[in-house]
Amino acid sequence: MRQKGYYGSFGGQYVPELLMPALSELEQGYHDIACTDDFQNELFDLYNHYSGRPTPVYKARRLSEQTGGAQLLLKREDLNHTGSHKLNNCLGQALLTKKMKKPKVIAETGAGQHGVATATVAALMGLDCTIYMGEEDMRRQELNVFRMRLLGARVEPVTSGSRTLKDATTEAMRAWITSVADTQYILGSVVGPHPFPLMVRDFQSVIGREAREQIKEFGIDQPDVIVACVGGGSNAMGIFHPFRDTDVRLIGVEAGGYGTQPGENAASIQYGRDGVFHGKRSLFIQDQLGQIVPAHSVAAGLDYPGVGPEHAYYAESKRAEYVTVTDDQAIEAFRLLSCTEGIIPALESSHAVAYALKLAPKMSQEQSILINLSGRGDKDTKTLQKQEAEYE
């Protein structure tokens, strides 16, 4: 990061003037409160006794045998309380909100996992909670909508645009502008204006820090490759960042959807270009006039037309590689991991599994691939049931 809030030329704060005091207050609070030993001790007590950390690293022996190549290791974020890595960040941001004496939180959600995690921590800490969610995502993730309401949150349907994560994020930012005095916005990924990408990355980095120690249990000093799915990119940045100064090969897997044209995928690094949206400069899928194009992925959590600015920088500087996996390949990996290891992964994570399955046969059995299994797939069974019904 060459200057505050920037990663190379990406990042920054491109927001209405009305939001600048709130961002400054949040940045100050993060440095003065969240970076202290007292805060970190309280947060790690919640990680250990509420969230269930550390999540294990598991050697997927049967899946590895099928590829005949590198050992496949899974970082089991699906075993985190609420079923995904999203809780790591939500616990951190909600605890900070409480310390900053704000009584309300709002959030956006796509797959519903961030919404469930936000509703969970709001219930835990006695905060009023509103979640913005696109109508299309509410239809795809009906179970998670029910879970959020059970936890006491209001779920506000967003009916504009493609009615997915992009539009929910826009609506949440609009709502925050009118309520900054008593409300904190718990952003769900390494996106948005500074300090959100920095703050979310730091809270999610617990994944990579744990993995660096746990991998030694397998007689490995460090994995040869780390693979993680990338929408906005919070789970990927969480496991990449603690390995950034090593020679481990880092691979982010974007949603290739069903085609390479705008609107057929959610691969912002592969098919996007430089632009400004949702308060940051990064890479976005755009049309010829520079308008943001609705993204597509079978995984609702990857269905976002942009990527976090630090990922854009990693791609530009070649510290990480970014590839794509199609909807069909992700679904095939979803089924294979379920049948071989008894682990039903989220469709988002299935993109990472699918690419690891392509890569492993090209590597030796002495080498290893660490896959960040960012969430569990209970929420996606309805999508799979519908696809199977259409196939029959």
Coordinates of C-alpha atoms in Angstrom, one line a residue:
M1 CA 0.0 0.0 0.0
R2 CA 1.8 3.1 -1.2
Q3 CA -0.4 5.7 0.5
K4 CA -3.3 5.5 2.9
G5 CA -6.2 3.5 1.5
Y6 CA -4.5 2.6 -1.8
Y7 CA -3.0 -0.7 -3.1
G8 CA -0.9 0.5 -6.0
S9 CA -3.4 2.6 -8.0
F10 CA -6.5 0.8 -6.6
G11 CA -8.6 1.6 -3.5
G12 CA -9.2 5.1 -2.1
Q13 CA -12.4 6.8 -1.0
Y14 CA -14.8 7.8 -3.8
V15 CA -17.9 8.7 -1.8
P16 CA -20.3 11.6 -1.3
E17 CA -19.0 14.3 1.0
L18 CA -21.7 13.4 3.5
L19 CA -19.9 10.0 4.1
M20 CA -16.4 11.3 4.7
P21 CA -17.0 12.1 8.5
A22 CA -18.3 8.6 9.0
L23 CA -15.3 7.0 7.2
S24 CA -12.9 9.2 9.2
E25 CA -14.6 8.2 12.5
L26 CA -14.5 4.5 11.5
E27 CA -10.8 4.7 10.5
Q28 CA -10.0 6.5 13.8
G29 CA -12.0 3.9 15.8
Y30 CA -10.3 1.0 14.0
H31 CA -6.8 2.3 14.9
D32 CA -7.6 3.5 18.4
I33 CA -9.8 0.7 19.5
A34 CA -9.5 -2.4 17.3
C35 CA -5.7 -2.4 17.1
T36 CA -5.3 -2.5 20.9
D37 CA -4.4 -5.6 22.8
D38 CA -7.6 -5.4 24.9
F39 CA -9.8 -5.4 21.8
Q40 CA -7.8 -8.2 20.2
N41 CA -7.9 -10.3 23.3
E42 CA -11.7 -9.9 23.5
L43 CA -12.1 -10.7 19.8
F44 CA -10.0 -13.8 20.1
D45 CA -12.0 -14.9 23.1
L46 CA -15.1 -14.7 20.9
Y47 CA -13.3 -16.5 18.1
N48 CA -12.3 -19.4 20.4
H49 CA -15.4 -19.7 22.6
Y50 CA -18.3 -18.5 20.4
S51 CA -17.2 -19.0 16.8
G52 CA -15.4 -22.3 17.4
R53 CA -11.9 -21.4 16.1
P54 CA -9.4 -22.5 15.2
T55 CA -11.1 -24.3 12.3
P56 CA -9.1 -27.4 11.3
V57 CA -7.0 -28.1 8.2
Y58 CA -8.2 -31.5 6.8
K59 CA -6.4 -33.8 4.4
A60 CA -8.8 -34.9 1.7
R61 CA -7.3 -38.4 1.1
R62 CA -10.0 -39.9 -1.1
L63 CA -10.3 -36.7 -3.3
S64 CA -6.5 -36.6 -3.6
E65 CA -6.4 -40.3 -4.6
Q66 CA -8.9 -39.5 -7.4
T67 CA -6.6 -36.9 -9.0
G68 CA -3.4 -39.0 -8.6
G69 CA -1.4 -35.9 -8.0
A70 CA -0.8 -33.3 -5.3
Q71 CA -2.2 -33.7 -1.7
L72 CA -5.4 -31.7 -1.3
L73 CA -5.8 -30.0 2.1
L74 CA -9.0 -28.1 3.1
K75 CA -9.1 -25.2 5.5
R76 CA -12.5 -25.9 7.0
E77 CA -14.1 -22.4 7.4
D78 CA -17.4 -24.2 6.7
L79 CA -17.1 -25.4 10.4
N80 CA -17.1 -21.8 11.7
H81 CA -20.3 -20.9 13.6
T82 CA -23.0 -19.9 11.1
G83 CA -21.2 -22.0 8.4
S84 CA -18.8 -19.7 6.7
H85 CA -15.7 -17.4 7.0
K86 CA -18.1 -14.4 7.2
L87 CA -18.4 -14.6 11.0
N88 CA -14.7 -13.6 11.4
N89 CA -15.2 -10.2 10.0
C90 CA -18.7 -9.7 11.5
L91 CA -17.5 -10.4 15.0
G92 CA -14.7 -7.8 14.6
Q93 CA -16.9 -5.1 13.1
A94 CA -19.7 -5.6 15.5
L95 CA -17.4 -5.5 18.5
L96 CA -16.0 -2.3 17.2
T97 CA -19.5 -0.9 16.7
K98 CA -20.3 -1.7 20.3
K99 CA -17.1 0.0 21.5
M100 CA -17.9 3.0 19.4
K101 CA -21.3 3.2 21.1
K102 CA -23.5 2.9 18.0
P103 CA -26.7 1.0 18.6
K104 CA -27.6 0.0 15.0
V105 CA -26.0 -2.0 12.2
I106 CA -26.9 -2.4 8.5
A107 CA -25.4 -4.8 6.0
E108 CA -25.8 -6.1 2.4
T109 CA -25.8 -9.8 1.5
G110 CA -25.7 -11.9 -1.7
A111 CA -25.6 -15.6 -0.7
G112 CA -27.0 -14.7 2.7
Q113 CA -24.0 -15.9 4.7
H114 CA -22.8 -12.4 5.5
G115 CA -26.4 -11.4 6.3
V116 CA -26.7 -14.4 8.7
A117 CA -23.4 -13.7 10.3
T118 CA -24.3 -10.0 10.8
A119 CA -27.7 -10.9 12.2
T120 CA -26.0 -13.4 14.5
V121 CA -23.5 -10.9 16.0
A122 CA -26.2 -8.2 16.2
A123 CA -28.2 -10.6 18.4
L124 CA -25.2 -11.5 20.4
M125 CA -24.3 -7.8 21.1
G126 CA -27.8 -6.4 21.4
L127 CA -27.7 -4.3 18.2
D128 CA -30.6 -3.3 16.0
C129 CA -30.0 -4.9 12.6
T130 CA -31.2 -4.4 9.0
I131 CA -30.0 -6.4 6.0
Y132 CA -30.4 -5.3 2.4
M133 CA -30.8 -8.2 -0.1
G134 CA -31.7 -8.4 -3.7
E135 CA -35.0 -10.0 -4.5
E136 CA -33.4 -12.5 -6.8
D137 CA -30.9 -13.6 -4.1
M138 CA -33.8 -13.8 -1.6
R139 CA -35.4 -16.3 -3.9
R140 CA -32.2 -18.3 -4.3
Q141 CA -31.3 -18.2 -0.6
E142 CA -34.8 -18.6 1.0
L143 CA -33.3 -20.6 3.9
N144 CA -30.9 -17.8 4.9
V145 CA -33.6 -15.2 4.7
F146 CA -35.5 -17.2 7.2
R147 CA -32.5 -17.6 9.4
M148 CA -31.8 -13.8 9.4
R149 CA -35.4 -13.2 10.5
L150 CA -35.2 -15.8 13.2
L151 CA -32.2 -14.0 14.6
G152 CA -34.2 -10.8 14.9
A153 CA -33.0 -8.9 11.8
R154 CA -35.1 -7.0 9.3
V155 CA -34.5 -8.1 5.7
E156 CA -35.2 -5.3 3.2
P157 CA -35.8 -6.6 -0.3
V158 CA -34.0 -4.7 -3.1
T159 CA -36.0 -4.5 -6.3
S160 CA -33.7 -2.3 -8.4
G161 CA -31.3 -3.4 -11.2
S162 CA -30.5 -7.1 -11.4
R163 CA -31.9 -7.5 -7.8
T164 CA -28.6 -9.1 -6.6
L165 CA -25.6 -8.2 -4.5
K166 CA -24.5 -5.2 -6.5
D167 CA -27.9 -3.5 -6.0
A168 CA -28.1 -4.6 -2.3
T169 CA -24.7 -2.9 -1.8
T170 CA -25.8 0.3 -3.5
E171 CA -29.0 0.4 -1.3
A172 CA -27.1 -0.3 1.9
M173 CA -24.6 2.6 1.2
R174 CA -27.6 4.9 0.5
A175 CA -29.2 3.9 3.8
W176 CA -25.9 4.5 5.7
I177 CA -25.7 8.1 4.3
T178 CA -29.0 8.9 6.0
S179 CA -28.2 7.2 9.3
V180 CA -24.5 7.6 10.1
A181 CA -25.0 9.2 13.4
D182 CA -26.2 6.1 15.2
T183 CA -25.5 3.3 12.6
Q184 CA -22.5 1.3 11.5
Y185 CA -22.3 -0.4 8.1
I186 CA -20.9 -3.9 8.5
L187 CA -19.5 -4.4 5.0
G188 CA -19.1 -8.1 4.0
S189 CA -16.0 -8.2 1.8
V190 CA -12.7 -6.5 1.0
V191 CA -14.5 -3.9 -1.1
G192 CA -15.9 -0.4 -0.5
P193 CA -14.1 2.8 0.4
H194 CA -11.1 2.8 2.8
P195 CA -10.9 1.7 5.6
F196 CA -13.2 -1.3 4.8
P197 CA -10.8 -3.3 2.5
L198 CA -8.1 -3.0 5.1
M199 CA -10.3 -3.7 8.1
V200 CA -12.1 -6.7 6.6
R201 CA -8.7 -8.1 5.4
D202 CA -7.2 -7.8 8.9
F203 CA -10.2 -9.5 10.5
Q204 CA -10.2 -12.3 7.9
S205 CA -6.4 -12.9 8.1
V206 CA -7.0 -15.2 11.1
I207 CA -7.6 -17.8 8.4
G208 CA -4.1 -17.6 6.9
R209 CA -2.4 -17.2 10.3
E210 CA -3.9 -20.4 11.6
A211 CA -3.2 -22.2 8.4
R212 CA 0.5 -21.3 8.5
E213 CA 0.8 -23.1 11.8
Q214 CA -1.6 -26.0 11.1
I215 CA 0.0 -27.0 7.9
K216 CA 3.1 -28.1 9.8
E217 CA 1.1 -31.0 11.4
F218 CA 1.2 -32.6 8.0
G219 CA 5.0 -32.5 7.8
I220 CA 4.8 -29.5 5.4
D221 CA 6.6 -26.2 6.0
Q222 CA 4.2 -24.4 3.7
P223 CA 1.8 -25.5 0.9
D224 CA 3.0 -25.3 -2.7
V225 CA -0.3 -23.7 -3.8
I226 CA -3.2 -21.9 -2.1
V227 CA -6.5 -21.8 -3.9
A228 CA -9.6 -19.7 -2.9
C229 CA -12.7 -18.4 -4.7
V230 CA -13.0 -14.7 -5.4
G231 CA -16.1 -12.6 -5.7
G232 CA -15.3 -9.4 -3.7
G233 CA -12.5 -11.6 -2.3
S234 CA -12.6 -11.6 1.5
N235 CA -12.0 -15.3 2.1
A236 CA -9.2 -15.3 -0.5
M237 CA -7.5 -12.2 1.0
G238 CA -7.9 -13.8 4.5
I239 CA -5.8 -16.8 3.6
F240 CA -3.5 -15.1 1.0
H241 CA -2.4 -12.1 3.1
P242 CA -0.4 -14.0 5.8
F243 CA 1.5 -15.8 2.9
R244 CA 2.1 -12.7 0.8
D245 CA 5.8 -12.6 1.7
T246 CA 6.5 -16.3 1.0
D247 CA 7.0 -18.1 -2.4
V248 CA 3.7 -19.9 -2.1
R249 CA 1.7 -19.8 -5.3
L250 CA -1.6 -17.9 -4.7
I251 CA -4.5 -18.6 -7.0
G252 CA -7.8 -16.8 -6.9
V253 CA -10.7 -18.4 -8.8
E254 CA -13.3 -16.2 -10.3
A255 CA -16.8 -17.2 -11.4
G256 CA -16.7 -17.9 -15.2
G257 CA -20.5 -18.4 -15.3
Y258 CA -21.5 -19.7 -18.7
G259 CA -19.6 -17.5 -21.1
T260 CA -17.0 -14.8 -21.6
Q261 CA -19.3 -11.9 -22.6
P262 CA -20.4 -9.2 -20.1
G263 CA -23.4 -10.4 -18.1
E264 CA -22.4 -14.1 -18.5
N265 CA -19.9 -14.3 -15.7
A266 CA -18.6 -12.5 -12.6
A267 CA -14.9 -12.5 -13.4
S268 CA -13.9 -8.9 -12.8
I269 CA -10.1 -9.5 -13.1
Q270 CA -10.3 -11.7 -16.2
Y271 CA -12.9 -9.6 -18.1
G272 CA -13.2 -6.3 -16.3
R273 CA -11.3 -3.0 -16.5
D274 CA -10.3 -0.1 -14.3
G275 CA -13.1 2.0 -12.9
V276 CA -14.8 3.5 -9.8
F277 CA -17.8 2.0 -8.1
H278 CA -19.1 1.5 -4.6
G279 CA -16.6 4.0 -3.2
K280 CA -13.3 2.5 -4.5
R281 CA -11.1 2.3 -7.6
S282 CA -10.7 -1.3 -8.8
L283 CA -11.5 -3.6 -11.7
F284 CA -15.2 -3.9 -12.8
I285 CA -17.2 -5.6 -15.5
Q286 CA -18.3 -2.7 -17.7
D287 CA -20.0 -2.2 -21.1
Q288 CA -18.5 -0.1 -23.9
L289 CA -19.8 3.1 -22.3
G290 CA -18.3 2.3 -18.9
Q291 CA -21.5 1.3 -17.3
I292 CA -21.3 -1.5 -14.7
V293 CA -22.8 -4.7 -16.1
P294 CA -24.8 -7.1 -13.9
A295 CA -22.7 -10.1 -13.1
H296 CA -23.7 -13.8 -13.3
S297 CA -22.7 -16.8 -11.2
V298 CA -24.5 -19.9 -10.0
A299 CA -23.0 -19.0 -6.6
A300 CA -24.9 -16.0 -5.3
G301 CA -21.9 -14.9 -3.1
L302 CA -19.7 -14.5 -6.2
D303 CA -22.4 -12.6 -8.2
Y304 CA -20.7 -9.2 -7.9
P305 CA -19.3 -7.2 -10.9
G306 CA -16.1 -5.9 -9.1
V307 CA -13.3 -7.2 -6.9
G308 CA -11.5 -5.8 -3.9
P309 CA -8.7 -3.3 -4.6
E310 CA -6.0 -5.4 -3.0
H311 CA -6.8 -8.3 -5.3
A312 CA -6.6 -5.9 -8.3
Y313 CA -3.2 -4.9 -7.1
Y314 CA -2.1 -8.5 -6.5
A315 CA -3.2 -9.3 -10.1
E316 CA -1.4 -6.2 -11.6
S317 CA 1.8 -6.9 -9.6
K318 CA 1.5 -10.7 -10.4
R319 CA 1.8 -11.7 -6.7
A320 CA -1.3 -13.8 -7.3
E321 CA -2.8 -15.6 -10.3
Y322 CA -6.5 -15.3 -11.2
V323 CA -8.4 -17.9 -13.2
T324 CA -12.0 -18.8 -13.9
V325 CA -14.2 -21.8 -13.4
T326 CA -17.6 -22.2 -15.0
D327 CA -20.9 -22.8 -13.3
D328 CA -21.0 -26.4 -14.6
Q329 CA -17.4 -27.1 -13.4
A330 CA -18.2 -25.7 -9.9
I331 CA -21.4 -27.9 -9.7
E332 CA -19.4 -31.0 -10.7
A333 CA -16.8 -30.2 -7.9
F334 CA -19.7 -29.7 -5.5
R335 CA -20.9 -33.2 -6.1
L336 CA -17.5 -34.8 -6.2
L337 CA -16.4 -33.4 -2.8
S338 CA -19.8 -34.3 -1.3
C339 CA -19.5 -37.9 -2.5
T340 CA -15.8 -38.6 -1.8
E341 CA -15.3 -36.8 1.6
G342 CA -18.8 -36.4 3.0
I343 CA -18.3 -32.6 3.0
I344 CA -21.0 -30.5 1.2
P345 CA -19.2 -27.3 0.2
A346 CA -20.8 -23.9 -0.7
L347 CA -21.1 -23.3 -4.4
E348 CA -18.7 -20.4 -3.9
S349 CA -16.0 -22.7 -2.4
S350 CA -16.8 -25.3 -5.1
H351 CA -15.1 -22.9 -7.7
A352 CA -11.8 -23.3 -5.7
V353 CA -12.2 -27.0 -5.4
A354 CA -12.9 -27.3 -9.1
Y355 CA -9.7 -25.5 -10.0
A356 CA -7.6 -27.5 -7.5
L357 CA -8.9 -30.7 -9.2
K358 CA -7.6 -29.4 -12.5
L359 CA -4.2 -28.5 -11.1
A360 CA -3.5 -31.4 -8.8
P361 CA -2.9 -34.1 -11.6
K362 CA -0.2 -31.8 -13.0
M363 CA 1.7 -31.8 -9.7
S364 CA 3.6 -34.6 -7.8
Q365 CA 2.2 -36.5 -4.8
E366 CA 4.9 -34.9 -2.7
Q367 CA 3.4 -31.4 -3.4
S368 CA 0.3 -29.9 -1.7
I369 CA -2.6 -27.6 -2.5
L370 CA -4.4 -25.8 0.3
I371 CA -8.0 -25.0 -0.6
N372 CA -9.9 -22.4 1.5
L373 CA -13.3 -24.1 2.0
S374 CA -15.0 -20.8 2.8
G375 CA -18.5 -22.1 3.5
R376 CA -20.9 -25.0 3.7
G377 CA -23.4 -25.9 1.0
D378 CA -26.7 -26.4 2.9
K379 CA -27.9 -23.1 1.5
D380 CA -27.2 -24.2 -2.0
T381 CA -29.1 -27.5 -2.0
K382 CA -32.3 -25.9 -3.4
T383 CA -30.3 -24.5 -6.4
L384 CA -28.9 -28.0 -7.0
Q385 CA -32.3 -29.6 -6.7
K386 CA -33.7 -27.2 -9.2
Q387 CA -30.9 -27.9 -11.7
E388 CA -31.3 -31.7 -11.3
A389 CA -35.1 -31.4 -11.9
E390 CA -34.5 -29.4 -15.1
Y391 CA -31.9 -32.0 -16.2
E392 CA -34.4 -34.8 -15.7

